[in-house]
PDB file of C-alpha atoms in Angstrom:
ATOM      1  CA  ALA Y 397     104.415  79.451  90.162  1.00  0.00           C
ATOM      2  CA  GLN Y 398     103.897  83.134  90.036  1.00  0.00           C
ATOM      3  CA  SER Y 399     104.661  84.425  93.556  1.00  0.00           C
ATOM      4  CA  VAL Y 400     105.904  87.341  96.027  1.00  0.00           C
ATOM      5  CA  THR Y 401     108.629  86.169  98.688  1.00  0.00           C
ATOM      6  CA  GLN Y 402     109.752  88.328 101.493  1.00  0.00           C
ATOM      7  CA  PRO Y 403     112.537  85.903 102.951  1.00  0.00           C
ATOM      8  CA  ASP Y 404     113.026  87.952 106.179  1.00  0.00           C
ATOM      9  CA  ILE Y 405     110.182  87.585 108.702  1.00  0.00           C
ATOM     10  CA  HIS Y 406     111.713  90.109 111.296  1.00  0.00           C
ATOM     11  CA  ILE Y 407     114.657  92.600 111.111  1.00  0.00           C
ATOM     12  CA  THR Y 408     115.997  94.429 113.932  1.00  0.00           C
ATOM     13  CA  VAL Y 409     118.144  97.633 113.255  1.00  0.00           C
ATOM     14  CA  SER Y 410     119.457 100.479 115.282  1.00  0.00           C
ATOM     15  CA  GLU Y 411     118.067 103.947 114.891  1.00  0.00           C
ATOM     16  CA  GLY Y 412     120.488 105.624 112.222  1.00  0.00           C
ATOM     17  CA  ALA Y 413     121.382 102.800 110.888  1.00  0.00           C
ATOM     18  CA  SER Y 414     120.813 101.838 107.261  1.00  0.00           C
ATOM     19  CA  LEU Y 415     117.964  99.508 105.971  1.00  0.00           C
ATOM     20  CA  GLU Y 416     117.280  97.090 103.419  1.00  0.00           C
ATOM     21  CA  LEU Y 417     114.197  94.542 103.156  1.00  0.00           C
ATOM     22  CA  ARG Y 418     114.334  91.811 100.527  1.00  0.00           C
ATOM     23  CA  CYS Y 419     111.543  91.235  97.991  1.00  0.00           C
ATOM     24  CA  ASN Y 420     111.866  88.658  95.507  1.00  0.00           C
ATOM     25  CA  TYR Y 421     109.011  87.881  92.846  1.00  0.00           C
ATOM     26  CA  SER Y 422     107.919  85.226  90.336  1.00  0.00           C
ATOM     27  CA  TYR Y 423     106.019  86.669  87.401  1.00  0.00           C
ATOM     28  CA  GLY Y 424     105.690  86.019  83.745  1.00  0.00           C
ATOM     29  CA  ALA Y 425     106.517  89.671  82.463  1.00  0.00           C
ATOM     30  CA  THR Y 426     107.319  92.721  83.840  1.00  0.00           C
ATOM     31  CA  PRO Y 427     104.958  93.320  86.941  1.00  0.00           C
ATOM     32  CA  TYR Y 428     104.112  96.432  88.692  1.00  0.00           C
ATOM     33  CA  LEU Y 429     105.799  96.357  91.970  1.00  0.00           C
ATOM     34  CA  PHE Y 430     104.717  98.405  95.461  1.00  0.00           C
ATOM     35  CA  TRP Y 431     105.846  98.579  98.691  1.00  0.00           C
ATOM     36  CA  TYR Y 432     103.194  99.169 101.533  1.00  0.00           C
ATOM     37  CA  VAL Y 433     103.741  99.766 105.230  1.00  0.00           C
ATOM     38  CA  GLN Y 434     101.447  99.105 108.030  1.00  0.00           C
ATOM     39  CA  SER Y 435     101.627 100.570 111.716  1.00  0.00           C
ATOM     40  CA  PRO Y 436      99.891  98.376 114.341  1.00  0.00           C
ATOM     41  CA  GLY Y 437      96.226  98.526 113.954  1.00  0.00           C
ATOM     42  CA  GLN Y 438      96.427 100.669 110.660  1.00  0.00           C
ATOM     43  CA  GLY Y 439      95.602 100.014 107.175  1.00  0.00           C
ATOM     44  CA  LEU Y 440      98.141  99.868 104.584  1.00  0.00           C
ATOM     45  CA  GLN Y 441     100.073 102.901 103.257  1.00  0.00           C
ATOM     46  CA  LEU Y 442     101.884 103.105  99.994  1.00  0.00           C
ATOM     47  CA  LEU Y 443     105.519 103.680 100.324  1.00  0.00           C
ATOM     48  CA  LEU Y 444     106.334 103.403  96.429  1.00  0.00           C
ATOM     49  CA  LYS Y 445     105.914 101.862  93.106  1.00  0.00           C
ATOM     50  CA  TYR Y 446     107.391 100.616  90.160  1.00  0.00           C
ATOM     51  CA  PHE Y 447     105.858 100.260  86.627  1.00  0.00           C
ATOM     52  CA  SER Y 448     108.786 100.831  83.920  1.00  0.00           C
ATOM     53  CA  GLY Y 449     111.525 103.127  83.175  1.00  0.00           C
ATOM     54  CA  ASP Y 450     114.262 104.075  86.002  1.00  0.00           C
ATOM     55  CA  THR Y 451     114.615 100.987  88.171  1.00  0.00           C
ATOM     56  CA  LEU Y 452     115.617 103.065  91.135  1.00  0.00           C
ATOM     57  CA  VAL Y 453     112.321 104.825  92.692  1.00  0.00           C
ATOM     58  CA  GLN Y 454     111.799 107.103  95.296  1.00  0.00           C
ATOM     59  CA  GLY Y 455     109.038 106.988  97.802  1.00  0.00           C
ATOM     60  CA  ILE Y 456     107.743 108.786 101.024  1.00  0.00           C
ATOM     61  CA  LYS Y 457     109.345 109.016 104.158  1.00  0.00           C
ATOM     62  CA  GLY Y 458     113.039 108.572 102.757  1.00  0.00           C
ATOM     63  CA  PHE Y 459     112.608 105.358 101.408  1.00  0.00           C
ATOM     64  CA  GLU Y 460     113.673 103.996  97.896  1.00  0.00           C
ATOM     65  CA  ALA Y 461     113.585 100.928  95.974  1.00  0.00           C
ATOM     66  CA  GLU Y 462     115.565  99.255  93.464  1.00  0.00           C
ATOM     67  CA  PHE Y 463     114.044  96.884  90.483  1.00  0.00           C
ATOM     68  CA  LYS Y 464     116.701  94.538  89.215  1.00  0.00           C
ATOM     69  CA  ARG Y 465     115.046  92.146  86.628  1.00  0.00           C
ATOM     70  CA  SER Y 466     118.012  90.021  86.478  1.00  0.00           C
ATOM     71  CA  GLN Y 467     117.441  89.018  90.246  1.00  0.00           C
ATOM     72  CA  SER Y 468     113.829  89.211  90.197  1.00  0.00           C
ATOM     73  CA  SER Y 469     114.034  91.636  93.015  1.00  0.00           C
ATOM     74  CA  PHE Y 470     112.694  94.895  94.332  1.00  0.00           C
ATOM     75  CA  ASN Y 471     114.531  95.512  97.627  1.00  0.00           C
ATOM     76  CA  LEU Y 472     113.346  98.338 100.057  1.00  0.00           C
ATOM     77  CA  ARG Y 473     116.131 100.948 101.394  1.00  0.00           C
ATOM     78  CA  LYS Y 474     116.434 103.545 103.664  1.00  0.00           C
ATOM     79  CA  PRO Y 475     119.964 105.365 104.358  1.00  0.00           C
ATOM     80  CA  SER Y 476     118.939 106.012 108.138  1.00  0.00           C
ATOM     81  CA  VAL Y 477     116.174 104.434 110.151  1.00  0.00           C
ATOM     82  CA  HIS Y 478     114.142 106.715 112.603  1.00  0.00           C
ATOM     83  CA  TRP Y 479     112.185 104.995 115.537  1.00  0.00           C
ATOM     84  CA  SER Y 480     108.883 105.860 113.827  1.00  0.00           C
ATOM     85  CA  ASP Y 481     109.806 103.419 110.914  1.00  0.00           C
ATOM     86  CA  ALA Y 482     108.869 100.645 113.122  1.00  0.00           C
ATOM     87  CA  ALA Y 483     106.268  98.577 111.322  1.00  0.00           C
ATOM     88  CA  GLU Y 484     105.232  95.624 108.926  1.00  0.00           C
ATOM     89  CA  TYR Y 485     106.217  96.126 105.315  1.00  0.00           C
ATOM     90  CA  PHE Y 486     104.687  94.324 102.524  1.00  0.00           C
ATOM     91  CA  CYS Y 487     106.190  94.061  98.966  1.00  0.00           C
ATOM     92  CA  ALA Y 488     102.935  93.474  96.559  1.00  0.00           C
ATOM     93  CA  VAL Y 489     102.825  92.584  93.037  1.00  0.00           C
ATOM     94  CA  TYR Y 490      99.991  93.496  90.392  1.00  0.00           C
ATOM     95  CA  GLY Y 491      99.121  91.205  88.014  1.00  0.00           C
ATOM     96  CA  PHE Y 492      97.447  88.157  87.156  1.00  0.00           C
ATOM     97  CA  ILE Y 493      98.844  85.844  89.856  1.00  0.00           C
ATOM     98  CA  GLY Y 494      97.127  82.832  91.086  1.00  0.00           C
ATOM     99  CA  THR Y 495      93.711  81.959  90.252  1.00  0.00           C
ATOM    100  CA  GLY Y 496      90.878  84.337  88.874  1.00  0.00           C
ATOM    101  CA  THR Y 497      90.526  86.499  85.815  1.00  0.00           C
ATOM    102  CA  ALA Y 498      91.516  90.047  86.842  1.00  0.00           C
ATOM    103  CA  SER Y 499      94.993  91.607  87.636  1.00  0.00           C
ATOM    104  CA  LYS Y 500      95.163  92.200  91.339  1.00  0.00           C
ATOM    105  CA  LEU Y 501      97.612  92.767  94.198  1.00  0.00           C
ATOM    106  CA  THR Y 502      99.227  89.999  95.686  1.00  0.00           C
ATOM    107  CA  PHE Y 503     101.348  90.588  98.842  1.00  0.00           C
ATOM    108  CA  GLY Y 504     104.273  88.683 100.444  1.00  0.00           C
ATOM    109  CA  THR Y 505     103.980  87.523 103.854  1.00  0.00           C
ATOM    110  CA  GLY Y 506     105.567  90.812 105.278  1.00  0.00           C
ATOM    111  CA  THR Y 507     108.656  91.429 107.311  1.00  0.00           C
ATOM    112  CA  ARG Y 508     108.370  93.195 110.701  1.00  0.00           C
ATOM    113  CA  LEU Y 509     111.003  96.016 111.600  1.00  0.00           C
ATOM    114  CA  GLN Y 510     111.805  96.772 114.893  1.00  0.00           C
ATOM    115  CA  VAL Y 511     113.809  99.837 115.419  1.00  0.00           C
ATOM    116  CA  THR Y 512     116.099  99.936 118.779  1.00  0.00           C
ATOM    117  CA  LEU Y 513     117.090 103.191 120.257  1.00  0.00           C
TER     118      LEU Y 513
ATOM    119  CA  GLY V 198      84.874 110.506 100.873  1.00  0.00           C
ATOM    120  CA  ALA V 199      88.474 111.382 101.678  1.00  0.00           C
ATOM    121  CA  GLY V 200      89.742 107.897 102.429  1.00  0.00           C
ATOM    122  CA  VAL V 201      88.127 104.410 102.418  1.00  0.00           C
ATOM    123  CA  SER V 202      85.917 103.876 105.546  1.00  0.00           C
ATOM    124  CA  GLN V 203      85.261 100.587 106.989  1.00  0.00           C
ATOM    125  CA  THR V 204      82.701  99.822 109.665  1.00  0.00           C
ATOM    126  CA  PRO V 205      82.740  98.395 112.093  1.00  0.00           C
ATOM    127  CA  SER V 206      86.276  98.934 113.243  1.00  0.00           C
ATOM    128  CA  ASN V 207      85.891  95.827 115.398  1.00  0.00           C
ATOM    129  CA  LYS V 208      83.324  93.270 115.535  1.00  0.00           C
ATOM    130  CA  VAL V 209      82.995  90.241 117.844  1.00  0.00           C
ATOM    131  CA  THR V 210      80.578  87.368 117.228  1.00  0.00           C
ATOM    132  CA  GLU V 211      79.674  84.223 118.273  1.00  0.00           C
ATOM    133  CA  LYS V 212      80.237  81.038 116.401  1.00  0.00           C
ATOM    134  CA  GLY V 213      77.827  80.179 113.909  1.00  0.00           C
ATOM    135  CA  LYS V 214      76.215  83.757 113.596  1.00  0.00           C
ATOM    136  CA  TYR V 215      76.002  86.032 110.535  1.00  0.00           C
ATOM    137  CA  VAL V 216      78.237  89.201 110.080  1.00  0.00           C
ATOM    138  CA  GLU V 217      78.299  92.026 107.434  1.00  0.00           C
ATOM    139  CA  LEU V 218      81.129  94.013 107.177  1.00  0.00           C
ATOM    140  CA  ARG V 219      80.589  97.610 105.321  1.00  0.00           C
ATOM    141  CA  CYS V 220      83.290  99.483 102.972  1.00  0.00           C
ATOM    142  CA  ASP V 221      82.730 102.934 101.819  1.00  0.00           C
ATOM    143  CA  PRO V 222      85.344 103.511  98.939  1.00  0.00           C
ATOM    144  CA  ILE V 223      86.708 106.801  97.845  1.00  0.00           C
ATOM    145  CA  SER V 224      84.309 108.701  95.674  1.00  0.00           C
ATOM    146  CA  GLY V 225      84.761 108.041  92.021  1.00  0.00           C
ATOM    147  CA  HIS V 226      86.905 104.680  92.519  1.00  0.00           C
ATOM    148  CA  THR V 227      85.487 102.230  90.123  1.00  0.00           C
ATOM    149  CA  ALA V 228      87.270  99.318  91.662  1.00  0.00           C
ATOM    150  CA  LEU V 229      86.961  97.712  95.222  1.00  0.00           C
ATOM    151  CA  TYR V 230      88.760  95.031  96.585  1.00  0.00           C
ATOM    152  CA  TRP V 231      88.227  93.014  99.752  1.00  0.00           C
ATOM    153  CA  TYR V 232      91.224  91.209 101.557  1.00  0.00           C
ATOM    154  CA  ARG V 233      91.822  89.253 104.380  1.00  0.00           C
ATOM    155  CA  GLN V 234      94.691  89.364 106.760  1.00  0.00           C
ATOM    156  CA  SER V 235      95.215  86.757 109.410  1.00  0.00           C
ATOM    157  CA  LEU V 236      97.703  87.311 112.348  1.00  0.00           C
ATOM    158  CA  GLY V 237     101.307  87.492 111.008  1.00  0.00           C
ATOM    159  CA  GLN V 238     100.316  87.006 107.116  1.00  0.00           C
ATOM    160  CA  GLY V 239      99.968  89.375 104.172  1.00  0.00           C
ATOM    161  CA  PRO V 240      96.738  90.635 103.002  1.00  0.00           C
ATOM    162  CA  GLU V 241      95.159  87.711 100.968  1.00  0.00           C
ATOM    163  CA  PHE V 242      92.992  88.571  98.089  1.00  0.00           C
ATOM    164  CA  LEU V 243      88.901  87.530  98.414  1.00  0.00           C
ATOM    165  CA  ILE V 244      87.049  89.309  95.648  1.00  0.00           C
ATOM    166  CA  TYR V 245      87.252  92.316  93.150  1.00  0.00           C
ATOM    167  CA  PHE V 246      84.499  94.638  92.013  1.00  0.00           C
ATOM    168  CA  GLN V 247      84.643  96.500  88.573  1.00  0.00           C
ATOM    169  CA  GLY V 248      81.377  98.981  89.258  1.00  0.00           C
ATOM    170  CA  THR V 249      78.577  96.775  90.444  1.00  0.00           C
ATOM    171  CA  GLY V 250      79.800  93.501  89.414  1.00  0.00           C
ATOM    172  CA  ALA V 251      82.211  90.836  90.899  1.00  0.00           C
ATOM    173  CA  ALA V 252      84.937  90.824  88.352  1.00  0.00           C
ATOM    174  CA  ASP V 253      86.958  88.232  90.066  1.00  0.00           C
ATOM    175  CA  ASP V 254      85.751  86.020  93.416  1.00  0.00           C
ATOM    176  CA  SER V 255      88.353  83.619  93.212  1.00  0.00           C
ATOM    177  CA  GLY V 256      89.483  84.398  96.509  1.00  0.00           C
ATOM    178  CA  LEU V 257      86.179  83.421  98.419  1.00  0.00           C
ATOM    179  CA  PRO V 258      87.330  80.665 100.767  1.00  0.00           C
ATOM    180  CA  ASN V 259      83.940  79.321 100.720  1.00  0.00           C
ATOM    181  CA  ASP V 260      80.122  79.721  99.899  1.00  0.00           C
ATOM    182  CA  ARG V 261      79.714  81.179 103.441  1.00  0.00           C
ATOM    183  CA  PHE V 262      81.289  84.290 102.047  1.00  0.00           C
ATOM    184  CA  PHE V 263      79.574  86.470  99.855  1.00  0.00           C
ATOM    185  CA  ALA V 264      79.939  90.491  98.845  1.00  0.00           C
ATOM    186  CA  VAL V 265      77.899  92.562  97.124  1.00  0.00           C
ATOM    187  CA  ARG V 266      78.249  96.644  95.854  1.00  0.00           C
ATOM    188  CA  PRO V 267      74.617  97.159  94.269  1.00  0.00           C
ATOM    189  CA  GLU V 268      75.295 100.574  93.471  1.00  0.00           C
ATOM    190  CA  GLY V 269      78.632 100.769  92.397  1.00  0.00           C
ATOM    191  CA  SER V 270      79.980 102.320  95.721  1.00  0.00           C
ATOM    192  CA  VAL V 271      79.314 100.855  99.358  1.00  0.00           C
ATOM    193  CA  SER V 272      80.100  97.436  99.216  1.00  0.00           C
ATOM    194  CA  THR V 273      79.333  94.909 102.141  1.00  0.00           C
ATOM    195  CA  LEU V 274      81.059  91.459 102.693  1.00  0.00           C
ATOM    196  CA  LYS V 275      78.771  89.076 104.208  1.00  0.00           C
ATOM    197  CA  ILE V 276      79.668  86.045 106.225  1.00  0.00           C
ATOM    198  CA  GLN V 277      77.295  83.162 107.220  1.00  0.00           C
ATOM    199  CA  ARG V 278      77.705  80.697 110.022  1.00  0.00           C
ATOM    200  CA  THR V 279      80.793  82.310 111.128  1.00  0.00           C
ATOM    201  CA  GLU V 280      83.619  79.733 112.276  1.00  0.00           C
ATOM    202  CA  ARG V 281      86.768  80.555 114.554  1.00  0.00           C
ATOM    203  CA  GLY V 282      88.775  80.373 111.509  1.00  0.00           C
ATOM    204  CA  ASP V 283      87.093  83.197 109.999  1.00  0.00           C
ATOM    205  CA  SER V 284      88.929  85.757 112.694  1.00  0.00           C
ATOM    206  CA  ALA V 285      91.007  88.114 110.939  1.00  0.00           C
ATOM    207  CA  VAL V 286      91.418  91.542 109.897  1.00  0.00           C
ATOM    208  CA  TYR V 287      89.098  92.389 106.957  1.00  0.00           C
ATOM    209  CA  LEU V 288      90.640  95.224 104.550  1.00  0.00           C
ATOM    210  CA  CYS V 289      88.849  96.708 101.813  1.00  0.00           C
ATOM    211  CA  ALA V 290      90.734  98.874  99.276  1.00  0.00           C
ATOM    212  CA  SER V 291      89.608 101.155  96.561  1.00  0.00           C
ATOM    213  CA  SER V 292      91.082 102.163  93.038  1.00  0.00           C
ATOM    214  CA  PHE V 293      90.421 104.353  90.035  1.00  0.00           C
ATOM    215  CA  GLY V 294      90.712 102.012  87.078  1.00  0.00           C
ATOM    216  CA  GLN V 295      93.211  99.240  86.631  1.00  0.00           C
ATOM    217  CA  GLY V 296      96.766  99.351  85.879  1.00  0.00           C
ATOM    218  CA  GLY V 297      98.198 101.718  82.992  1.00  0.00           C
ATOM    219  CA  GLU V 298     100.511 104.823  83.201  1.00  0.00           C
ATOM    220  CA  GLY V 299      99.817 107.060  86.161  1.00  0.00           C
ATOM    221  CA  TYR V 300      98.253 103.787  88.378  1.00  0.00           C
ATOM    222  CA  ASP V 301      98.403 104.408  91.800  1.00  0.00           C
ATOM    223  CA  GLY V 302      97.537 101.192  93.178  1.00  0.00           C
ATOM    224  CA  TYR V 303      95.082 100.659  96.039  1.00  0.00           C
ATOM    225  CA  THR V 304      94.031 103.084  98.796  1.00  0.00           C
ATOM    226  CA  PHE V 305      93.221 100.860 101.613  1.00  0.00           C
ATOM    227  CA  GLY V 306      90.802 101.370 104.783  1.00  0.00           C
ATOM    228  CA  SER V 307      92.005 100.681 108.281  1.00  0.00           C
ATOM    229  CA  GLY V 308      90.015  97.457 108.403  1.00  0.00           C
ATOM    230  CA  THR V 309      87.278  95.792 110.199  1.00  0.00           C
ATOM    231  CA  ARG V 310      88.829  93.136 113.117  1.00  0.00           C
ATOM    232  CA  LEU V 311      86.483  90.207 113.064  1.00  0.00           C
ATOM    233  CA  THR V 312      86.698  87.914 116.066  1.00  0.00           C
ATOM    234  CA  VAL V 313      84.660  84.852 116.231  1.00  0.00           C
ATOM    235  CA  VAL V 314      84.228  83.248 119.640  1.00  0.00           C
TER     236      VAL V 314
END
């Protein structure tokens, strides 16, 4: 079945440490892939997206993600985490997933990032 | 407007009551989406409008939920006979078109937190 999986529910890193958040997808074709961030009480903000071409994409706030077709993954990375990065991170796939007749964003269950000082 | 506006930001209602949640998308965005986010979960698709018509309502959980977008701009999500299980954050998003090169995904509003007591 087509799906989006974020295996890590909660991750804690120290400020200044590197970060990698995992995302795996199951989809018939090459999908559009997105990472969103949600701070407490806020809406979802787009960090970066992948459609085609260079498999390493750069986003806002120093984040990057790498599309690996062979692993069906689109992991989010940041070399040095700041305390303000503490938030919930969602991977999403745009395409025909599940029921319905239209392409749409389907989200993973999210990874909560905690940053210790 | 500059962003996606959702009102009210918070709504507390009694079980069995009727509620309406409003979404004002970005001006010119033809696509409008409603999602529901329960505590600790990723957003789940409810309904998608292209212009005035509901192009995909496969995510509406039952016939107590209904949404309209009569003039192709503002949308209202309507919930009849509310139940405690309807408590969640209801997110609205809009986008310009669907897919294709340059597609920027969705812009989300800050959501309406619905609490049914």
